[in-house]
Amino acid sequence: MIQALNSALDVMMARDDRVVVLGEDVGYFGGVFRVTAGLQTKFGKQRCFDTPITECGIIGAAIGMAAYGLRPVPEIQFADYIYPGLDQIISEAARIRYRSAADFICPLTIRVPFGGGIFGGQTHSQSPESLFTHVTGIKTVIPSNPHDAKGLLIAAMEDNDPVIFMEPKRCYNGPFDGYYDRPAKSWADHPDADVDEGYFRVPLGQARIVREGGDLTILAYGTMVHVAHKVIDEHGIDGELIDLRSLVPLDIATIEASVRKTGRCLIVHEATRTSGFGAELSALVQERCFYHLEAPIERVTGFDTPYPHSLEWSYFPGPIRIGEALDRLMRE
Amino acid sequence: MIQALNSALDVMMARDDRVVVLGEDVGYFGGVFRVTAGLQTKFGKQRCFDTPITECGIIGAAIGMAAYGLRPVPEIQFADYIYPGLDQIISEAARIRYRSAADFICPLTIRVPFGGGIFGGQTHSQSPESLFTHVTGIKTVIPSNPHDAKGLLIAAMEDNDPVIFMEPKRCYNGPFDGYYDRPAKSWADHPDADVDEGYFRVPLGQARIVREGGDLTILAYGTMVHVAHKVIDEHGIDGELIDLRSLVPLDIATIEASVRKTGRCLIVHEATRTSGFGAELSALVQERCFYHLEAPIERVTGFDTPYPHSLEWSYFPGPIRIGEALDRLMRE
Amino acid sequence: ADRPPAARRDRPNRQVLAAPAVRHRARQLGIDLSAVPAVGERVSHEDLDRFILSRQPAAAPVE
Amino acid sequence: RPDAIARPDETAAARSMVDLAYGLIRVLDDDNRAVGSWNPHLDDTTLLRMLRTMALQRAFDDRLFRAQRQGKTSFYMKATGEEAVAIGATFALDREDMCFPSYRQQGILFARDYPIVQMINQIYSNRLDPLFGRQLPIMYSARAYGFFTLSGNLTTQYPQAAGWAMASASKGDSRIAATWCGEGSTSEGDFHNGLTFGAVYNAPCIFNVVNNQYAISSYSGFAGSERTTFAARAIGYGIPGLRVDGNDILAVYAATNWAANRARLNLGPTLLELFTYRAEAHSTSDDPSAYRSAQERQEWPLGDPITRLKRHCIDKGIWDIARQEAMDLEVAQEVQAAQKEAEQNGILGHGLHQPDQTMFQDVYEEMPWHLREQSEQAIRERALKWPE
Amino acid sequence: RPDAIARPDETAAARSMVDLAYGLIRVLDDDNRAVGSWNPHLDDTTLLRMLRTMALQRAFDDRLFRAQRQGKTSFYMKATGEEAVAIGATFALDREDMCFPSYRQQGILFARDYPIVQMINQIYSNRLDPLFGRQLPIMYSARAYGFFTLSGNLTTQYPQAAGWAMASASKGDSRIAATWCGEGSTSEGDFHNGLTFGAVYNAPCIFNVVNNQYAISSYSGFAGSERTTFAARAIGYGIPGLRVDGNDILAVYAATNWAANRARLNLGPTLLELFTYRAEAHSTSDDPSAYRSAQERQEWPLGDPITRLKRHCIDKGIWDIARQEAMDLEVAQEVQAAQKEAEQNGILGHGLHQPDQTMFQDVYEEMPWHLREQSEQAIRERALKWPE
Ligand SMILES: Cc1ncc(C[n+]2csc(CCOP(=O)(O)OP(=O)(O)O)c2C)c(N)n1
Ligand SMILES: Cc1ncc(C[n+]2csc(CCOP(=O)(O)OP(=O)(O)O)c2C)c(N)n1
Ligand SMILES: [Mg+2]
Ligand SMILES: [Mg+2]
Ligand SMILES: [Mg+2]
């Protein structure tokens, strides 16, 4: 996925000289996850550069660059460090088009590695996507595989509104199916890892049905797509797995059609449960598919604790937690 | 409500010399809403003081004071200005007990006037409570009347965890029933405005059944309690109105018992809809009362737009929006 | 896409629309909702009441 | 004494001019003569245009303040006594330079001949409000006038201005950015962010701190003024910091001009502290009698900037009392006429001037389904509320 | 030359000592003699205790780094070359003073005789980890040792330290606060927040900037070092700023002592820039060969702080090579023994050392219903995963 993201940046920087990449360690070094590797050498220090360590300053400066007419792609090194920048995101980036009646716009793509399972402890593991979904005026996009990562990142960069582009870092090097105790898989021969070298887009706001099925609908995004997939397979359930890809705007039509078909819905995310994005999904499905529901919509999520270092696999919504919910849902 | 809040601060500052009040304009002037009026004169500049204009600094310094052993009560002038302080709230206040294994604690009460309906435009009207409910380690408390305002504020100040105490500013001077075009009511002869002068607590985590009823359950908090109450009365519906008072921790038992009884549930809040706290409430009710539901749980909320200045009454979830939902729910 | 369509389990209630409370009652009474004729577009408590009555053998008159 | 502080060459090293952060750059002396090395030697036309622009703003502020008191809108903010700050700077900037103001720099718009009827339309949130009633009164946006959309959140414009300036420099553009915040607002983290970015990337940006000695109720000591000046903050970033008499429009002009020249020479940012005094309330929501004496206003530190320039022009022989009175009348009438015109488009209280759909537009470039659904709800509600 | 910068009296005005922000306070000269007015004239026992503490830390860092490489834990951070910064300061502080460190001031714990086996328990997240495995390795918390719970989020400790110091002063307590951040971290808004609160309220607080010339990959220029020093930031707040040779433990001691005296005299905060060099990688997750040359390390600006103090002691005749070697062996053994002991409580990889409930405790003082429910789920899952 790292290569795909790097390629998206590379392709767009070559196509559009308004695209600039900035962030802590993204320039000379190429990013702590190497997503921006080589870009400074290729495009120069005006196009890809290191910044002072201030997330609020990074976003604020990027907003100014966008007002000038550039299309900045700031990186926030870890999602856990985006909080100092929230004011610039919420009060500024998300509001500029509206409050100026489109006199000014803010085409930012804020790249944010997120999620746990890397023994990163409380401050290198968080999944704060739900916070962004509550902020109108920004879009929240989360790929689960290299193909989508590239296509969505390009679409985000071309979008004229600010996009929070969250990268599931546990999947940077391979699809993670939740079995942390088995050998890690690489993307090598995964079907979604065969990524076109050139320019292509995956439009924002369109979910993808990863696996069709009639028994129940699973809504997931990022890493949890792979974990859920594995569990469906293991349990031999004919589940329909939907990779949301965009949380806002959401592809409600695909979700609705699926739940109306299956009558059952499971929502999975790694973020803490209370007011996680699963709550919004549950509310929407309930509102729109109420008379089709044969069983309660379930949420399988991370716990409402900080992400603990040594017990991270107890926190993580892995195969057991998902499997139990699946079985419960199918029993009802 | 202003007087009740002032009295809560006064009572606690007199009882406990660890209580300190700080914030922009709270000292000499007594707060832009006058909630802290008179406290500096009475308790001195060490106990109630003005601060530099930096919400992050205010919360950060308050955390340090709490670590010393004080019990700070910072005011954030408007909820719309809390975003610069979110990092200190999320990454610090909410985490200190956990990450230090209770070696350090953070007994803060952050007072935050919120909500619209005062022609305050986009940046003096917001209701960001949902963001806080997603952050584990903090409590979110919202009174709807003077009695609860005082009792809950005292309970929050005595709590050993950080509490976001959100004050519905549209109700500072009287209960607001949603009819902005009728003469404003004062608290004068409202039953919940008869507030004991001394010390008393309203425990955190306990909802209040404002009105018992058998036809449907309405979940609301803050200003919307009064608006919903008015609409039930107008529609002659035997609704059970629950004032949540605490969003986290939530009084799930009271909610569950009510919905199991009525089979119908309407949730009302002023905040924007997507990923608002209504989503969590809807998900919880659906999960726990599924087989009792006779109709879809509905959310009546503010729209997913910034709070517009001139169209604020089009944004506000007033009697028409609530009434339509009530009728729909009762028809089903 | 070239995966064979997954086998569907026999689930009689699949396309029947009903509120969860109605479903619950039907399940407790051992009634297959798809057998219940509905007046509207979904099965209501009233439909269920009528169905139960129609199923019951005519009660012996009570003297 | 104005001539005590010599004007350094624009190319001088920041370290060589730290004293500028502690003095007070003035051009108009106590007798309102333009003296010293900072004297910009402006031509008469420019001086009189400056004078008229300040008078226009004063008249506008007075009238719109009254309009708020009459219930024609919800809110207003005057800049009485601080007119020279924004107007002097704007005269020194190029028309194409980009301004990232706070809410008290309406002077930029007057100086750039923004149509005042548009300002009033915005203040009234009326039918022709260019911002569709979405923003609090006075929160203008005017891209074509180099005026960035105003934020209600303090100091967010500081790093934005730095970013804009970085972008301009990276494109080889000669335009520079200027930004303003109040002295109270310097405490926000974004003040530091703006200066850090400005300094690290040598951004062509002027950072202005308008020290009007008050935040809302709290005096400048709560932002640190008891220990040092706000201009001194610049020293910590290794950039020039100039402390300027903000009620002396020639000094404001000269300092801005110096900083702009420096920025265009690619020598990086400058911090200007404009020392002034907020002569009236913070806003229409505020009553300063609760926290400061009426007498203080009478003493009016540094004097009224309009009076000072007026006396200068009169002493210079290019102006007189009669013309001043005529001008005052003229600007009052201009404002009155604009107000009248604007009122024909409605005032805040008079019904709903924007179709409900506008409320849902511009949240995103394209309206997503959930906003479309909500917009239908809003339209239905309006039809119920006001069946025509 | 160390004696070039004279030590001012603690009561001197901040404005009178701006030069201290631009020089480099040293005590140990190039021949490792203690010279100049900053010489703290420490007694022999203290000097040797300092030496041993630094050696202990060096041994600890080396061993725990290897433990990480051996897979015994997930993460480690050394402070090689920077030992004098935290240890020198802690020797100058009172035992009861409160420290708000960043992640590279483990020296505080060594200097206050925190049990190193506890540190290793924490690093291993093992059964006796006082933090129940919740925190990333090295994110210690030790209230009883005046060591505030470490945060993974940079610079948040700055305003916290100011607040703690304000609280102490308001209670008439003589204890002061000290806080540290890296030079890269000075860009965060909280750096400004800390200094603003410190300056405005005259808080008895020492603000330390550890300038080890690197953030992760980016050098100090990205925090502003090309224009001026970090000590100079103090000037903007009107407080003293001292630039100190951070590899000279006597200089660190002397400067901290000066700042602490000043704070205890109620003369407010001081900013200290400790100029040093990060001799190794940022952390075990980092490989500096991608962004800096190996040669740079060999040149080791300012020299190894341990070597410098060692030579000083030898030259003073209170120490010799043999004793040094014995001490090195001794501290290595001490660390080894502690490691062994800690490993009996488990290492990260070896199973789950904390009962699942601990994961749900301390989120709040009392566990609310939703966490109780989730904790039951976790316990059920564990029983399924590891049926005993
Ligand atoms: C982030 C934020 N915090 C608080 C406020 C509320 N507020 C509005 S103006 C103001 C005072 C600002 O004072 P100053 O910067 O001196 O500007 P002045 O009004 O004097 O021009 C405050 C506290 C705000 N608008 N934004
Ligand atoms: C708010 C925040 N942003 C980013 C990071 C990631 N990060 C961890 S350490 C570091 C570099 C800090 O450099 P410096 O302040 O110089 O400290 P040093 O490591 O050199 O001691 C960065 C960027 C973080 N931990 N917190
Ligand atoms: Mg939410
Ligand atoms: Mg001010
Ligand atoms: Mg560093």
Short mmCIF file of C-alpha atoms in Angstrom, two decimals, chain E residues 158-382:
data_model
loop_
_atom_site.label_atom_id
_atom_site.label_comp_id
_atom_site.label_asym_id
_atom_site.label_seq_id
_atom_site.Cartn_x
_atom_site.Cartn_y
_atom_site.Cartn_z
CA TYR E 158 4.83 22.71 28.99
CA PRO E 159 1.60 24.46 30.02
CA GLN E 160 1.04 21.71 32.58
CA ALA E 161 4.32 22.55 34.27
CA ALA E 162 3.38 26.22 34.27
CA GLY E 163 0.03 25.37 35.85
CA TRP E 164 1.64 23.19 38.50
CA ALA E 165 4.07 25.98 39.32
CA MET E 166 1.23 28.53 39.51
CA ALA E 167 -0.60 26.24 41.90
CA SER E 168 2.49 25.79 44.05
CA ALA E 169 3.07 29.51 44.23
CA SER E 170 -0.57 30.22 45.00
CA LYS E 171 -0.35 27.89 47.98
CA GLY E 172 2.84 29.51 49.28
CA ASP E 173 4.70 26.28 48.60
CA SER E 174 8.42 26.61 47.88
CA ARG E 175 8.49 23.75 45.40
CA ILE E 176 9.07 24.66 41.78
CA ALA E 177 8.39 22.91 38.49
CA ALA E 178 10.77 22.06 35.70
CA THR E 179 9.86 20.89 32.23
CA TRP E 180 11.72 19.73 29.16
CA CYS E 181 11.04 19.46 25.47
CA GLY E 182 13.18 18.86 22.42
CA GLU E 183 14.16 21.68 20.09
CA GLY E 184 11.88 20.20 17.42
CA SER E 185 9.00 20.27 19.86
CA THR E 186 9.36 24.01 20.45
CA SER E 187 7.24 24.52 17.34
CA GLU E 188 4.13 23.12 18.97
CA GLY E 189 1.56 25.63 20.18
CA ASP E 190 1.96 24.32 23.71
CA PHE E 191 5.51 25.62 23.87
CA HIS E 192 4.05 29.09 23.48
CA ASN E 193 1.23 28.29 25.89
CA GLY E 194 3.66 27.21 28.58
CA LEU E 195 5.83 30.29 28.24
CA THR E 196 2.82 32.62 28.08
CA PHE E 197 1.34 31.24 31.28
CA GLY E 198 4.75 31.15 32.91
CA ALA E 199 5.46 34.76 32.03
CA VAL E 200 2.01 36.20 32.73
CA TYR E 201 1.71 34.60 36.16
CA ASN E 202 5.38 34.76 37.08
CA ALA E 203 5.27 31.01 37.67
CA PRO E 204 8.21 29.38 39.48
CA CYS E 205 9.06 27.13 36.57
CA ILE E 206 12.14 26.21 34.56
CA PHE E 207 11.46 25.64 30.88
CA ASN E 208 14.17 23.51 29.29
CA VAL E 209 14.72 23.11 25.57
CA VAL E 210 16.97 20.20 24.82
CA ASN E 211 18.55 21.17 21.54
CA ASN E 212 20.07 17.91 20.37
CA GLN E 213 20.01 19.28 16.83
CA TYR E 214 17.59 16.71 15.47
CA ALA E 215 13.88 16.04 15.66
CA ILE E 216 13.46 12.65 14.02
CA SER E 217 15.12 13.12 10.66
CA SER E 218 14.86 16.85 10.44
CA TYR E 219 17.54 19.08 11.83
CA SER E 220 16.96 22.00 14.13
CA GLY E 221 16.62 24.47 11.26
CA PHE E 222 13.05 23.31 10.85
CA ALA E 223 12.35 24.63 14.30
CA GLY E 224 13.99 27.95 13.53
CA SER E 225 17.65 27.53 14.52
CA GLU E 226 18.94 29.13 11.36
CA ARG E 227 17.83 32.56 12.46
CA THR E 228 18.54 32.55 16.16
CA THR E 229 18.90 30.41 19.26
CA PHE E 230 16.13 28.71 21.16
CA ALA E 231 17.17 30.55 24.30
CA ALA E 232 16.32 33.77 22.49
CA ARG E 233 12.64 32.82 22.51
CA ALA E 234 12.69 33.87 26.15
CA ILE E 235 13.39 37.45 25.19
CA GLY E 236 10.02 37.69 23.51
CA TYR E 237 8.33 36.84 26.77
CA GLY E 238 10.49 39.12 28.86
CA ILE E 239 12.01 36.30 30.85
CA PRO E 240 15.67 35.21 31.08
CA GLY E 241 16.89 32.83 28.40
CA LEU E 242 20.17 31.00 28.96
CA ARG E 243 22.01 28.99 26.36
CA VAL E 244 23.99 26.25 28.01
CA ASP E 245 26.50 23.63 26.97
CA GLY E 246 24.33 20.59 27.51
CA ASN E 247 27.28 18.23 27.41
CA ASP E 248 28.91 20.00 30.34
CA ILE E 249 27.15 18.71 33.39
CA LEU E 250 28.57 21.42 35.58
CA ALA E 251 27.16 24.07 33.30
CA VAL E 252 23.77 22.37 33.29
CA TYR E 253 23.89 22.16 37.05
CA ALA E 254 24.91 25.80 37.42
CA ALA E 255 22.28 27.17 35.04
CA THR E 256 19.51 25.09 36.60
CA ASN E 257 20.59 26.13 40.02
CA TRP E 258 20.53 29.79 38.97
CA ALA E 259 17.03 29.42 37.48
CA ALA E 260 15.76 27.50 40.52
CA ASN E 261 17.09 30.16 42.88
CA ARG E 262 15.41 32.82 40.82
CA ALA E 263 12.11 30.93 40.80
CA ARG E 264 12.26 30.41 44.56
CA LEU E 265 12.90 34.11 45.00
CA ASN E 266 9.55 34.61 43.25
CA LEU E 267 11.21 36.15 40.23
CA GLY E 268 9.47 33.89 37.76
CA PRO E 269 10.38 31.47 35.03
CA THR E 270 13.58 30.95 33.07
CA LEU E 271 14.11 29.31 29.71
CA LEU E 272 17.23 27.16 29.37
CA GLU E 273 18.44 25.92 26.02
CA LEU E 274 20.67 22.90 26.52
CA PHE E 275 22.79 22.61 23.45
CA THR E 276 23.73 18.98 22.87
CA TYR E 277 23.77 16.29 20.22
CA ARG E 278 21.65 13.19 19.72
CA ALA E 279 24.46 10.71 19.26
CA GLU E 280 22.26 7.80 18.22
CA ALA E 281 19.01 7.06 16.48
CA HIS E 282 15.82 8.85 17.46
CA SER E 283 14.41 5.57 18.79
CA THR E 284 14.55 1.89 18.05
CA SER E 285 12.10 2.57 15.21
CA ASP E 286 14.55 4.88 13.48
CA ASP E 287 17.63 4.45 11.32
CA PRO E 288 19.54 7.71 11.03
CA SER E 289 21.83 6.48 8.29
CA ALA E 290 19.10 7.53 5.87
CA TYR E 291 19.46 11.19 6.79
CA ARG E 292 22.87 11.85 8.29
CA SER E 293 26.41 10.70 7.83
CA ALA E 294 28.12 8.31 10.18
CA GLN E 295 31.02 10.72 10.32
CA GLU E 296 28.90 13.35 12.01
CA ARG E 297 28.58 11.18 15.06
CA GLN E 298 32.31 10.68 15.23
CA GLU E 299 32.83 14.39 15.40
CA TRP E 300 30.33 14.49 18.25
CA PRO E 301 29.90 18.22 18.80
CA LEU E 302 30.92 19.30 22.29
CA GLY E 303 32.18 15.86 23.17
CA ASP E 304 30.86 13.05 25.32
CA PRO E 305 29.53 14.45 28.60
CA ILE E 306 30.67 11.40 30.53
CA THR E 307 34.21 11.63 29.18
CA ARG E 308 34.33 15.31 29.99
CA LEU E 309 33.32 14.87 33.60
CA LYS E 310 35.53 11.82 33.96
CA ARG E 311 38.58 13.74 32.72
CA HIS E 312 37.70 16.60 35.03
CA CYS E 313 37.61 14.26 38.01
CA ILE E 314 40.81 12.54 37.01
CA ASP E 315 42.57 15.86 36.53
CA LYS E 316 41.25 16.91 39.91
CA GLY E 317 42.85 13.82 41.33
CA ILE E 318 39.69 12.36 42.74
CA TRP E 319 39.31 9.66 40.12
CA ASP E 320 41.35 7.37 37.89
CA ILE E 321 41.03 5.03 34.93
CA ALA E 322 40.98 1.94 37.08
CA ARG E 323 38.16 3.20 39.20
CA GLN E 324 36.35 4.28 36.06
CA GLU E 325 36.64 0.79 34.64
CA ALA E 326 35.48 -0.74 37.86
CA MET E 327 32.54 1.60 37.94
CA ASP E 328 31.60 0.84 34.35
CA LEU E 329 31.63 -2.83 35.20
CA GLU E 330 29.64 -2.25 38.34
CA VAL E 331 26.88 -0.27 36.66
CA ALA E 332 26.73 -2.80 33.86
CA GLN E 333 26.28 -5.53 36.42
CA GLU E 334 23.71 -3.53 38.27
CA VAL E 335 21.70 -3.14 35.10
CA GLN E 336 22.18 -6.77 34.20
CA ALA E 337 20.99 -7.91 37.60
CA ALA E 338 17.96 -5.66 37.40
CA GLN E 339 17.20 -6.93 33.95
CA LYS E 340 17.41 -10.49 35.13
CA GLU E 341 15.11 -9.75 38.00
CA ALA E 342 12.66 -7.98 35.72
CA GLU E 343 12.66 -10.84 33.27
CA GLN E 344 11.38 -13.07 36.00
CA ASN E 345 8.26 -10.98 35.82
CA GLY E 346 8.02 -11.59 32.12
CA ILE E 347 8.91 -9.79 28.92
CA LEU E 348 6.54 -8.32 26.38
CA GLY E 349 6.43 -11.37 24.19
CA HIS E 350 5.80 -13.90 26.91
CA GLY E 351 2.03 -14.19 27.23
CA LEU E 352 -0.35 -11.73 28.74
CA HIS E 353 0.91 -10.41 32.00
CA GLN E 354 -2.02 -8.30 32.99
CA PRO E 355 -5.45 -9.65 33.75
CA ASP E 356 -7.81 -8.24 31.14
CA GLN E 357 -9.67 -6.28 33.77
CA THR E 358 -6.69 -3.97 34.27
CA MET E 359 -7.34 -2.75 30.77
CA PHE E 360 -10.66 -1.33 31.92
CA GLN E 361 -9.55 0.05 35.24
CA ASP E 362 -8.48 3.66 35.71
CA VAL E 363 -10.28 4.83 32.61
CA TYR E 364 -12.46 6.41 35.27
CA GLU E 365 -12.21 6.25 39.03
CA GLU E 366 -15.29 4.05 39.03
CA MET E 367 -16.05 1.73 36.15
CA PRO E 368 -19.25 2.75 34.36
CA TRP E 369 -21.67 0.11 33.05
CA HIS E 370 -20.43 0.21 29.48
CA LEU E 371 -16.87 -0.57 30.51
CA ARG E 372 -18.10 -3.30 32.83
CA GLU E 373 -19.94 -4.90 29.94
CA GLN E 374 -16.92 -4.61 27.70
CA SER E 375 -14.69 -6.04 30.39
CA GLU E 376 -16.91 -9.11 30.59
CA GLN E 377 -16.58 -9.50 26.85
CA ALA E 378 -12.81 -9.28 27.13
CA ILE E 379 -12.70 -11.89 29.85
CA ARG E 380 -14.86 -14.22 27.77
CA GLU E 381 -12.60 -13.73 24.78
CA ARG E 382 -9.51 -14.50 26.78
#
